[in-house]
Amino acid sequence: MNSNSAANIPFHALTDQVSANNMKNWGDWLRGVNARGQKEYEKIGWPNGKMESWKYTNLNLLAKAPLELASPLEFIEIPEERVLSIDAAKIVLVNGRLDRKLSNFSMVGDGVSVNNFGDIREHQKVLFEDTEEASYPIEGLPIAALNSAMISDAVFIEVKDGCQVEKPLHIISVGSGNQICFAPRLFILAGRHSAVDIIESHVGCMDSTYFTNCVTKVRVAEGARCGHYKLQNEPEKSSHIALTNVCIRARGSYDSFVASLGGLLSRNETRALIEGRDAECHINGTYLGAGTQHIDNTTFIEHASECGRSRQVYKGVLAQHARGVFQGKIYVHPNAQKTDGFQMNRAMLLSDTAEIDSKPELEIYADDVKCSHGATVGELEEEHLFYLRARGIDSDRARRLLVEAYVQEVLDEARSGVFAEAIKEITSKWLIENLFENFYER
């Protein structure tokens, strides 16, 4: 891409502004990260329909939005009604920056450190640079490149070797403002034979209009267990695009669940590398859409070692004119013998105008594997409705019970009971507010 065309790609001017600001605040080393991200972004360009992984998600309206960089805010009220209600240490980001006044680190246990660029440790700086350069490459990932170009702060969560963290850590990312954009960056480092649960709530203040471009990098060391659970519950006019890159070493375990409920446009992409022998990952989720919401879930599981296991289960409910996208791929290297991989996406459409695009894929280069995938689309079963009606349950309540039971099946995939209970409350509220008052809109 030549310099003239590079200057015309969305958000290019803002990346220059970020780099100048970071030079004042953090120095040369972060400016170098911004520069590399900007270079890659200029090379790759803005996502478009010619890119296979962006075939079903059109970002043209977002590209034309007159957005400005989010400014640091002194104080906001967290919209608690949109946040997961859990008993946990609270790490709050406002417009992509750590806010220590709103955070509560008192429940962060021994053996866990939480830092940002203001108090980054030298080994974390090295790790940051290493992951940018090698472990989690941004080449070919345009939104990740844009995040690197725009990053102005990051949160590092590091769990020491052997540390078993009793209570989860709750990251609350809050967007506040109109016609703004920001780029949160999270690092989760689970040391050897450690165990930790990280829960995220991505929310925004009422009527805020923004674009959040979030990148999370997770490293699960040998024998470690990391639970990673996320609620995306942004305001209805906002856009949320996120990439999570995961690397799992030998005998490590990564358990993930993403619930996408909010925003006009959202995409959650998870890319997991099963790098070590006998490692496993579970990447599950639910998506609930109404109105004209567009919800994209994209996954890429790479089996690079023997005896790895992966499981993906997604379930969605779409009403009115909502559109869902599921793209999932399991890639098995030639040396990854005895791989066990499973992938399934199921969608329930509650109107004639709701839509789902499913694209499950397998790419296998080993001969001793057990891998399968599938996708189904359906409506509420009239037979099940009749069964409940015959037992004196009115039509609206019968539909509600069936939809809630459908969603509950995938919520049971989450291994964190704390998250499962909290997300059940949020999804039940969403279903009542968005579907059951006017169940079918044809």
GROMACS .gro file of C-alpha atoms in nm:
model
  442
    1MET     CA    1   0.000   0.000   0.000
    2ASN     CA    2   0.156   0.334  -0.102
    3SER     CA    3   0.174   0.632   0.133
    4ASN     CA    4  -0.115   0.814  -0.034
    5SER     CA    5  -0.353   0.518   0.001
    6ALA     CA    6  -0.223   0.448   0.353
    7ALA     CA    7  -0.320   0.798   0.460
    8ASN     CA    8  -0.675   0.727   0.345
    9ILE     CA    9  -0.740   0.411   0.545
   10PRO     CA   10  -0.973   0.453   0.844
   11PHE     CA   11  -0.821   0.583   1.169
   12HIS     CA   12  -0.479   0.647   1.011
   13ALA     CA   13  -0.464   1.005   1.141
   14LEU     CA   14  -0.552   0.887   1.491
   15THR     CA   15  -0.260   0.644   1.499
   16ASP     CA   16  -0.019   0.933   1.445
   17GLN     CA   17  -0.182   1.119   1.733
   18VAL     CA   18  -0.153   0.818   1.966
   19SER     CA   19   0.217   0.775   1.891
   20ALA     CA   20   0.288   1.140   1.973
   21ASN     CA   21   0.095   1.119   2.301
   22ASN     CA   22   0.269   0.799   2.406
   23MET     CA   23   0.611   0.948   2.343
   24LYS     CA   24   0.529   1.208   2.608
   25ASN     CA   25   0.384   0.959   2.857
   26TRP     CA   26   0.575   0.632   2.822
   27GLY     CA   27   0.885   0.691   2.608
   28ASP     CA   28   1.046   0.535   2.304
   29TRP     CA   29   0.977   0.168   2.367
   30LEU     CA   30   0.597   0.199   2.340
   31ARG     CA   31   0.632   0.435   2.048
   32GLY     CA   32   0.814   0.150   1.873
   33VAL     CA   33   0.516  -0.079   1.935
   34ASN     CA   34   0.285   0.186   1.789
   35ALA     CA   35   0.511   0.227   1.486
   36ARG     CA   36   0.519  -0.146   1.411
   37GLY     CA   37   0.142  -0.171   1.448
   38GLN     CA   38   0.093   0.126   1.220
   39LYS     CA   39   0.324  -0.024   0.959
   40GLU     CA   40   0.138  -0.356   0.963
   41TYR     CA   41  -0.198  -0.180   0.955
   42GLU     CA   42  -0.094   0.024   0.652
   43LYS     CA   43   0.021  -0.297   0.481
   44ILE     CA   44  -0.290  -0.501   0.558
   45GLY     CA   45  -0.550  -0.227   0.540
   46TRP     CA   46  -0.898  -0.206   0.684
   47PRO     CA   47  -1.095  -0.535   0.692
   48ASN     CA   48  -1.305  -0.593   0.382
   49GLY     CA   49  -1.510  -0.863   0.215
   50LYS     CA   50  -1.213  -0.985   0.010
   51MET     CA   51  -1.052  -1.111   0.332
   52GLU     CA   52  -1.195  -1.458   0.389
   53SER     CA   53  -1.231  -1.420   0.766
   54TRP     CA   54  -1.421  -1.091   0.718
   55LYS     CA   55  -1.651  -1.216   0.444
   56TYR     CA   56  -1.965  -1.200   0.657
   57THR     CA   57  -1.896  -0.886   0.862
   58ASN     CA   58  -1.906  -0.549   0.688
   59LEU     CA   59  -1.725  -0.265   0.863
   60ASN     CA   60  -1.793   0.007   0.605
   61LEU     CA   61  -2.023   0.211   0.831
   62LEU     CA   62  -1.772   0.193   1.115
   63ALA     CA   63  -1.495   0.304   0.880
   64LYS     CA   64  -1.692   0.615   0.785
   65ALA     CA   65  -1.779   0.714   1.143
   66PRO     CA   66  -1.623   1.049   1.249
   67LEU     CA   67  -1.449   0.909   1.556
   68GLU     CA   68  -1.194   1.079   1.779
   69LEU     CA   69  -0.949   0.942   2.034
   70ALA     CA   70  -1.102   0.890   2.376
   71SER     CA   71  -0.968   1.124   2.643
   72PRO     CA   72  -0.885   1.017   2.999
   73LEU     CA   73  -1.182   1.071   3.230
   74GLU     CA   74  -1.159   1.177   3.593
   75PHE     CA   75  -1.476   1.007   3.714
   76ILE     CA   76  -1.765   0.807   3.580
   77GLU     CA   77  -2.037   0.593   3.730
   78ILE     CA   78  -2.003   0.229   3.638
   79PRO     CA   79  -2.333   0.103   3.490
   80GLU     CA   80  -2.363  -0.176   3.747
   81GLU     CA   81  -2.688  -0.309   3.599
   82ARG     CA   82  -2.495  -0.417   3.288
   83VAL     CA   83  -2.200  -0.568   3.477
   84LEU     CA   84  -2.167  -0.925   3.602
   85SER     CA   85  -2.244  -0.937   3.973
   86ILE     CA   86  -1.964  -1.138   4.132
   87ASP     CA   87  -1.751  -1.135   4.445
   88ALA     CA   88  -1.404  -1.066   4.309
   89ALA     CA   89  -1.113  -0.826   4.286
   90LYS     CA   90  -1.216  -0.541   4.057
   91ILE     CA   91  -0.987  -0.406   3.783
   92VAL     CA   92  -1.155  -0.114   3.606
   93LEU     CA   93  -1.059   0.031   3.269
   94VAL     CA   94  -1.220   0.353   3.147
   95ASN     CA   95  -1.190   0.415   2.774
   96GLY     CA   96  -0.907   0.162   2.759
   97ARG     CA   97  -0.701   0.298   3.051
   98LEU     CA   98  -0.661   0.149   3.397
   99ASP     CA   99  -0.849   0.354   3.658
  100ARG     CA  100  -0.702   0.280   4.000
  101LYS     CA  101  -0.960   0.492   4.184
  102LEU     CA  102  -1.249   0.282   4.055
  103SER     CA  103  -1.057  -0.045   4.092
  104ASN     CA  104  -1.036  -0.253   4.408
  105PHE     CA  105  -0.722  -0.463   4.440
  106SER     CA  106  -0.783  -0.567   4.802
  107MET     CA  107  -0.902  -0.914   4.698
  108VAL     CA  108  -0.609  -0.980   4.466
  109GLY     CA  109  -0.440  -1.274   4.632
  110ASP     CA  110  -0.076  -1.337   4.707
  111GLY     CA  111   0.120  -1.450   4.406
  112VAL     CA  112  -0.079  -1.229   4.167
  113SER     CA  113   0.044  -0.897   4.028
  114VAL     CA  114  -0.163  -0.641   3.839
  115ASN     CA  115   0.031  -0.369   3.656
  116ASN     CA  116  -0.013  -0.119   3.377
  117PHE     CA  117   0.233   0.090   3.179
  118GLY     CA  118   0.272   0.319   3.480
  119ASP     CA  119   0.439   0.047   3.688
  120ILE     CA  120   0.537  -0.212   3.429
  121ARG     CA  121   0.821  -0.439   3.538
  122GLU     CA  122   1.125  -0.492   3.322
  123HIS     CA  123   1.055  -0.859   3.253
  124GLN     CA  124   0.697  -0.768   3.160
  125LYS     CA  125   0.827  -0.509   2.916
  126VAL     CA  126   1.047  -0.774   2.757
  127LEU     CA  127   0.753  -1.015   2.745
  128PHE     CA  128   0.536  -0.745   2.591
  129GLU     CA  129   0.791  -0.690   2.315
  130ASP     CA  130   0.848  -1.064   2.264
  131THR     CA  131   0.477  -1.135   2.224
  132GLU     CA  132   0.445  -0.852   1.976
  133GLU     CA  133   0.734  -0.986   1.771
  134ALA     CA  134   0.692  -1.361   1.788
  135SER     CA  135   0.445  -1.551   2.002
  136TYR     CA  136   0.129  -1.372   1.891
  137PRO     CA  137   0.201  -1.221   1.548
  138ILE     CA  138  -0.028  -0.949   1.422
  139GLU     CA  139   0.047  -1.010   1.055
  140GLY     CA  140  -0.275  -1.075   0.866
  141LEU     CA  141  -0.489  -0.954   1.157
  142PRO     CA  142  -0.589  -0.598   1.068
  143ILE     CA  143  -0.775  -0.512   1.387
  144ALA     CA  144  -0.487  -0.640   1.601
  145ALA     CA  145  -0.247  -0.426   1.400
  146LEU     CA  146  -0.471  -0.123   1.456
  147ASN     CA  147  -0.480  -0.200   1.829
  148SER     CA  148  -0.100  -0.202   1.842
  149ALA     CA  149  -0.093   0.127   1.652
  150MET     CA  150  -0.342   0.286   1.893
  151ILE     CA  151  -0.248   0.127   2.225
  152SER     CA  152  -0.199   0.383   2.504
  153ASP     CA  153  -0.219   0.159   2.810
  154ALA     CA  154  -0.226  -0.210   2.898
  155VAL     CA  155  -0.308  -0.425   3.199
  156PHE     CA  156  -0.074  -0.711   3.293
  157ILE     CA  157  -0.208  -0.988   3.515
  158GLU     CA  158   0.067  -1.228   3.617
  159VAL     CA  159   0.015  -1.538   3.833
  160LYS     CA  160   0.329  -1.688   3.985
  161ASP     CA  161   0.427  -2.051   3.940
  162GLY     CA  162   0.225  -2.283   4.164
  163CYS     CA  163  -0.018  -2.013   4.279
  164GLN     CA  164  -0.379  -2.129   4.314
  165VAL     CA  165  -0.592  -1.813   4.305
  166GLU     CA  166  -0.907  -1.869   4.511
  167LYS     CA  167  -1.126  -1.581   4.393
  168PRO     CA  168  -1.164  -1.466   4.033
  169LEU     CA  169  -1.028  -1.137   3.903
  170HIS     CA  170  -1.297  -0.919   3.745
  171ILE     CA  171  -1.192  -0.681   3.467
  172ILE     CA  172  -1.457  -0.417   3.399
  173SER     CA  173  -1.398  -0.221   3.078
  174VAL     CA  174  -1.622   0.085   3.059
  175GLY     CA  175  -1.675   0.305   2.756
  176SER     CA  176  -1.795   0.659   2.810
  177GLY     CA  177  -1.840   0.930   2.547
  178ASN     CA  178  -1.975   0.988   2.200
  179GLN     CA  179  -1.804   0.933   1.866
  180ILE     CA  180  -1.485   0.807   2.029
  181CYS     CA  181  -1.258   0.505   1.992
  182PHE     CA  182  -1.014   0.332   2.225
  183ALA     CA  183  -0.797   0.022   2.226
  184PRO     CA  184  -0.776  -0.181   2.551
  185ARG     CA  185  -0.490  -0.431   2.577
  186LEU     CA  186  -0.482  -0.714   2.833
  187PHE     CA  187  -0.208  -0.965   2.916
  188ILE     CA  188  -0.288  -1.274   3.123
  189LEU     CA  189   0.013  -1.481   3.227
  190ALA     CA  190  -0.058  -1.803   3.418
  191GLY     CA  191   0.266  -1.947   3.558
  192ARG     CA  192   0.358  -2.315   3.573
  193HIS     CA  193   0.106  -2.528   3.767
  194SER     CA  194  -0.094  -2.219   3.865
  195ALA     CA  195  -0.473  -2.176   3.849
  196VAL     CA  196  -0.673  -1.858   3.795
  197ASP     CA  197  -1.013  -1.741   3.669
  198ILE     CA  198  -1.037  -1.410   3.485
  199ILE     CA  199  -1.382  -1.261   3.423
  200GLU     CA  200  -1.445  -0.964   3.195
  201SER     CA  201  -1.745  -0.729   3.172
  202HIS     CA  202  -1.740  -0.494   2.873
  203VAL     CA  203  -2.004  -0.227   2.922
  204GLY     CA  204  -2.071   0.140   2.852
  205CYS     CA  205  -2.247   0.437   2.997
  206MET     CA  206  -2.602   0.494   2.875
  207ASP     CA  207  -2.631   0.638   2.522
  208SER     CA  208  -2.255   0.633   2.467
  209THR     CA  209  -2.144   0.580   2.107
  210TYR     CA  210  -1.796   0.440   2.059
  211PHE     CA  211  -1.572   0.181   1.897
  212THR     CA  212  -1.367  -0.039   2.127
  213ASN     CA  213  -1.091  -0.248   1.970
  214CYS     CA  214  -0.971  -0.490   2.237
  215VAL     CA  215  -0.679  -0.731   2.214
  216THR     CA  216  -0.609  -0.987   2.487
  217LYS     CA  217  -0.305  -1.213   2.499
  218VAL     CA  218  -0.305  -1.519   2.722
  219ARG     CA  219  -0.010  -1.745   2.802
  220VAL     CA  220  -0.088  -2.067   2.989
  221ALA     CA  221   0.234  -2.225   3.113
  222GLU     CA  222   0.307  -2.595   3.167
  223GLY     CA  223   0.045  -2.761   3.386
  224ALA     CA  224  -0.144  -2.435   3.447
  225ARG     CA  225  -0.520  -2.381   3.435
  226CYS     CA  226  -0.672  -2.055   3.316
  227GLY     CA  227  -1.045  -1.985   3.309
  228HIS     CA  228  -1.135  -1.684   3.096
  229TYR     CA  229  -1.496  -1.568   3.085
  230LYS     CA  230  -1.636  -1.261   2.911
  231LEU     CA  231  -1.957  -1.062   2.891
  232GLN     CA  232  -1.994  -0.818   2.601
  233ASN     CA  233  -2.285  -0.593   2.700
  234GLU     CA  234  -2.203  -0.262   2.530
  235PRO     CA  235  -2.462   0.014   2.464
  236GLU     CA  236  -2.686  -0.039   2.164
  237LYS     CA  237  -2.513   0.215   1.935
  238SER     CA  238  -2.157   0.105   2.004
  239SER     CA  239  -1.920  -0.133   1.824
  240HIS     CA  240  -1.702  -0.394   1.993
  241ILE     CA  241  -1.430  -0.582   1.804
  242ALA     CA  242  -1.201  -0.809   2.004
  243LEU     CA  243  -0.920  -1.055   1.941
  244THR     CA  244  -0.797  -1.303   2.201
  245ASN     CA  245  -0.471  -1.484   2.130
  246VAL     CA  246  -0.392  -1.784   2.349
  247CYS     CA  247  -0.085  -2.006   2.378
  248ILE     CA  248  -0.115  -2.325   2.587
  249ARG     CA  249   0.192  -2.521   2.692
  250ALA     CA  250   0.220  -2.891   2.786
  251ARG     CA  251  -0.061  -3.021   3.010
  252GLY     CA  252  -0.205  -2.671   3.033
  253SER     CA  253  -0.578  -2.602   3.025
  254TYR     CA  254  -0.764  -2.297   2.895
  255ASP     CA  255  -1.141  -2.268   2.945
  256SER     CA  256  -1.320  -1.980   2.776
  257PHE     CA  257  -1.677  -1.854   2.746
  258VAL     CA  258  -1.795  -1.541   2.563
  259ALA     CA  259  -2.148  -1.405   2.598
  260SER     CA  260  -2.230  -1.143   2.332
  261LEU     CA  261  -2.544  -0.943   2.405
  262GLY     CA  262  -2.480  -0.574   2.343
  263GLY     CA  263  -2.371  -0.331   2.077
  264LEU     CA  264  -2.491  -0.266   1.727
  265LEU     CA  265  -2.188  -0.446   1.582
  266SER     CA  266  -1.968  -0.695   1.764
  267ARG     CA  267  -1.703  -0.949   1.676
  268ASN     CA  268  -1.517  -1.177   1.915
  269GLU     CA  269  -1.230  -1.366   1.758
  270THR     CA  270  -1.035  -1.628   1.952
  271ARG     CA  271  -0.715  -1.784   1.819
  272ALA     CA  272  -0.568  -2.060   2.035
  273LEU     CA  273  -0.237  -2.241   1.983
  274ILE     CA  274  -0.215  -2.578   2.159
  275GLU     CA  275   0.162  -2.576   2.168
  276GLY     CA  276   0.242  -2.846   2.423
  277ARG     CA  277   0.164  -3.216   2.452
  278ASP     CA  278  -0.155  -3.316   2.636
  279ALA     CA  279  -0.286  -2.958   2.653
  280GLU     CA  280  -0.650  -2.863   2.609
  281CYS     CA  281  -0.879  -2.571   2.542
  282HIS     CA  282  -1.254  -2.519   2.566
  283ILE     CA  283  -1.387  -2.220   2.374
  284ASN     CA  284  -1.760  -2.176   2.414
  285GLY     CA  285  -2.012  -1.897   2.390
  286THR     CA  286  -2.362  -1.765   2.345
  287TYR     CA  287  -2.492  -1.477   2.134
  288LEU     CA  288  -2.828  -1.307   2.174
  289GLY     CA  289  -2.936  -1.058   1.910
  290ALA     CA  290  -3.243  -0.847   1.833
  291GLY     CA  291  -3.325  -0.537   1.630
  292THR     CA  292  -3.050  -0.491   1.370
  293GLN     CA  293  -2.762  -0.626   1.579
  294HIS     CA  294  -2.473  -0.799   1.402
  295ILE     CA  295  -2.280  -1.052   1.615
  296ASP     CA  296  -1.972  -1.234   1.482
  297ASN     CA  297  -1.792  -1.518   1.661
  298THR     CA  298  -1.476  -1.637   1.488
  299THR     CA  299  -1.240  -1.905   1.622
  300PHE     CA  300  -0.918  -2.068   1.507
  301ILE     CA  301  -0.780  -2.361   1.707
  302GLU     CA  302  -0.432  -2.472   1.607
  303HIS     CA  303  -0.317  -2.815   1.728
  304ALA     CA  304   0.063  -2.816   1.709
  305SER     CA  305   0.146  -3.103   1.947
  306GLU     CA  306   0.038  -3.458   2.028
  307CYS     CA  307  -0.262  -3.558   2.240
  308GLY     CA  308  -0.421  -3.213   2.238
  309ARG     CA  309  -0.792  -3.167   2.302
  310SER     CA  310  -1.025  -2.887   2.200
  311ARG     CA  311  -1.399  -2.835   2.233
  312GLN     CA  312  -1.610  -2.552   2.095
  313VAL     CA  313  -1.982  -2.512   2.155
  314TYR     CA  314  -2.173  -2.197   2.057
  315LYS     CA  315  -2.545  -2.131   2.078
  316GLY     CA  316  -2.734  -1.824   1.964
  317VAL     CA  317  -3.083  -1.676   1.969
  318LEU     CA  318  -3.163  -1.420   1.700
  319ALA     CA  319  -3.483  -1.219   1.665
  320GLN     CA  320  -3.625  -0.945   1.441
  321HIS     CA  321  -3.353  -0.842   1.189
  322ALA     CA  322  -3.049  -0.959   1.387
  323ARG     CA  323  -2.766  -1.139   1.210
  324GLY     CA  324  -2.522  -1.386   1.359
  325VAL     CA  325  -2.193  -1.516   1.219
  326PHE     CA  326  -1.997  -1.819   1.331
  327GLN     CA  327  -1.665  -1.906   1.167
  328GLY     CA  328  -1.469  -2.181   1.333
  329LYS     CA  329  -1.162  -2.368   1.219
  330ILE     CA  330  -0.965  -2.656   1.368
  331TYR     CA  331  -0.616  -2.685   1.218
  332VAL     CA  332  -0.411  -2.998   1.295
  333HIS     CA  333  -0.038  -3.007   1.221
  334PRO     CA  334   0.123  -3.327   1.084
  335ASN     CA  335   0.293  -3.403   1.416
  336ALA     CA  336  -0.021  -3.344   1.625
  337GLN     CA  337  -0.123  -3.711   1.636
  338LYS     CA  338  -0.404  -3.826   1.867
  339THR     CA  339  -0.571  -3.485   1.852
  340ASP     CA  340  -0.932  -3.475   1.969
  341GLY     CA  341  -1.124  -3.174   1.837
  342PHE     CA  342  -1.496  -3.094   1.841
  343GLN     CA  343  -1.683  -2.790   1.713
  344MET     CA  344  -2.055  -2.708   1.702
  345ASN     CA  345  -2.266  -2.399   1.640
  346ARG     CA  346  -2.643  -2.398   1.691
  347ALA     CA  347  -2.872  -2.104   1.624
  348MET     CA  348  -3.240  -2.046   1.699
  349LEU     CA  349  -3.415  -1.795   1.473
  350LEU     CA  350  -3.725  -1.630   1.618
  351SER     CA  351  -3.828  -1.435   1.309
  352ASP     CA  352  -3.830  -1.477   0.933
  353THR     CA  353  -3.587  -1.187   0.895
  354ALA     CA  354  -3.321  -1.305   1.141
  355GLU     CA  355  -3.014  -1.461   0.978
  356ILE     CA  356  -2.719  -1.683   1.067
  357ASP     CA  357  -2.406  -1.759   0.863
  358SER     CA  358  -2.215  -2.065   0.987
  359LYS     CA  359  -1.883  -2.180   0.849
  360PRO     CA  360  -1.725  -2.463   1.053
  361GLU     CA  361  -1.402  -2.601   0.906
  362LEU     CA  362  -1.146  -2.875   0.960
  363GLU     CA  363  -0.795  -2.870   0.814
  364ILE     CA  364  -0.613  -3.186   0.916
  365TYR     CA  365  -0.262  -3.301   0.824
  366ALA     CA  366  -0.229  -3.587   1.078
  367ASP     CA  367  -0.380  -3.933   1.029
  368ASP     CA  368  -0.448  -4.045   1.387
  369VAL     CA  369  -0.704  -3.789   1.502
  370LYS     CA  370  -1.066  -3.764   1.614
  371CYS     CA  371  -1.216  -3.438   1.490
  372SER     CA  372  -1.572  -3.338   1.403
  373HIS     CA  373  -1.776  -3.026   1.342
  374GLY     CA  374  -2.132  -2.924   1.270
  375ALA     CA  375  -2.390  -2.649   1.259
  376THR     CA  376  -2.768  -2.642   1.297
  377VAL     CA  377  -3.035  -2.376   1.253
  378GLY     CA  378  -3.388  -2.407   1.383
  379GLU     CA  379  -3.693  -2.248   1.540
  380LEU     CA  380  -3.891  -2.322   1.853
  381GLU     CA  381  -4.033  -2.673   1.838
  382GLU     CA  382  -4.413  -2.660   1.811
  383GLU     CA  383  -4.428  -3.002   1.974
  384HIS     CA  384  -4.251  -2.869   2.283
  385LEU     CA  385  -4.481  -2.566   2.294
  386PHE     CA  386  -4.784  -2.792   2.271
  387TYR     CA  387  -4.653  -3.007   2.555
  388LEU     CA  388  -4.620  -2.708   2.788
  389ARG     CA  389  -4.950  -2.553   2.680
  390ALA     CA  390  -5.124  -2.882   2.752
  391ARG     CA  391  -5.003  -2.852   3.111
  392GLY     CA  392  -5.164  -2.516   3.166
  393ILE     CA  393  -4.868  -2.291   3.083
  394ASP     CA  394  -4.965  -1.989   2.873
  395SER     CA  395  -4.807  -1.937   2.532
  396ASP     CA  396  -4.567  -1.652   2.620
  397ARG     CA  397  -4.437  -1.824   2.932
  398ALA     CA  398  -4.395  -2.152   2.741
  399ARG     CA  399  -4.184  -1.977   2.477
  400ARG     CA  400  -3.979  -1.806   2.744
  401LEU     CA  401  -3.911  -2.135   2.923
  402LEU     CA  402  -3.801  -2.304   2.602
  403VAL     CA  403  -3.567  -2.024   2.496
  404GLU     CA  404  -3.415  -1.998   2.844
  405ALA     CA  405  -3.360  -2.375   2.854
  406TYR     CA  406  -3.197  -2.358   2.512
  407VAL     CA  407  -2.953  -2.091   2.629
  408GLN     CA  408  -2.892  -2.264   2.963
  409GLU     CA  409  -2.755  -2.571   2.784
  410VAL     CA  410  -2.457  -2.375   2.654
  411LEU     CA  411  -2.412  -2.181   2.979
  412ASP     CA  412  -2.352  -2.518   3.143
  413GLU     CA  413  -2.036  -2.549   2.929
  414ALA     CA  414  -1.866  -2.281   3.142
  415ARG     CA  415  -1.656  -2.447   3.412
  416SER     CA  416  -1.683  -2.148   3.646
  417GLY     CA  417  -1.994  -2.174   3.862
  418VAL     CA  418  -1.949  -1.811   3.968
  419PHE     CA  419  -1.960  -1.692   3.607
  420ALA     CA  420  -2.241  -1.930   3.509
  421GLU     CA  421  -2.471  -1.796   3.783
  422ALA     CA  422  -2.391  -1.433   3.708
  423ILE     CA  423  -2.435  -1.466   3.333
  424LYS     CA  424  -2.764  -1.653   3.375
  425GLU     CA  425  -2.906  -1.348   3.552
  426ILE     CA  426  -2.787  -1.115   3.274
  427THR     CA  427  -2.914  -1.333   2.987
  428SER     CA  428  -3.254  -1.385   3.152
  429LYS     CA  429  -3.293  -1.009   3.187
  430TRP     CA  430  -3.192  -0.958   2.824
  431LEU     CA  431  -3.443  -1.214   2.699
  432ILE     CA  432  -3.727  -1.050   2.891
  433GLU     CA  433  -3.639  -0.699   2.775
  434ASN     CA  434  -3.567  -0.778   2.412
  435LEU     CA  435  -3.784  -1.074   2.319
  436PHE     CA  436  -4.072  -1.166   2.538
  437GLU     CA  437  -4.264  -0.838   2.536
  438ASN     CA  438  -4.304  -0.874   2.160
  439PHE     CA  439  -4.184  -1.225   2.094
  440TYR     CA  440  -4.227  -1.259   1.721
  441GLU     CA  441  -4.172  -0.967   1.487
  442ARG     CA  442  -4.214  -1.096   1.136
   0.00000   0.00000   0.00000
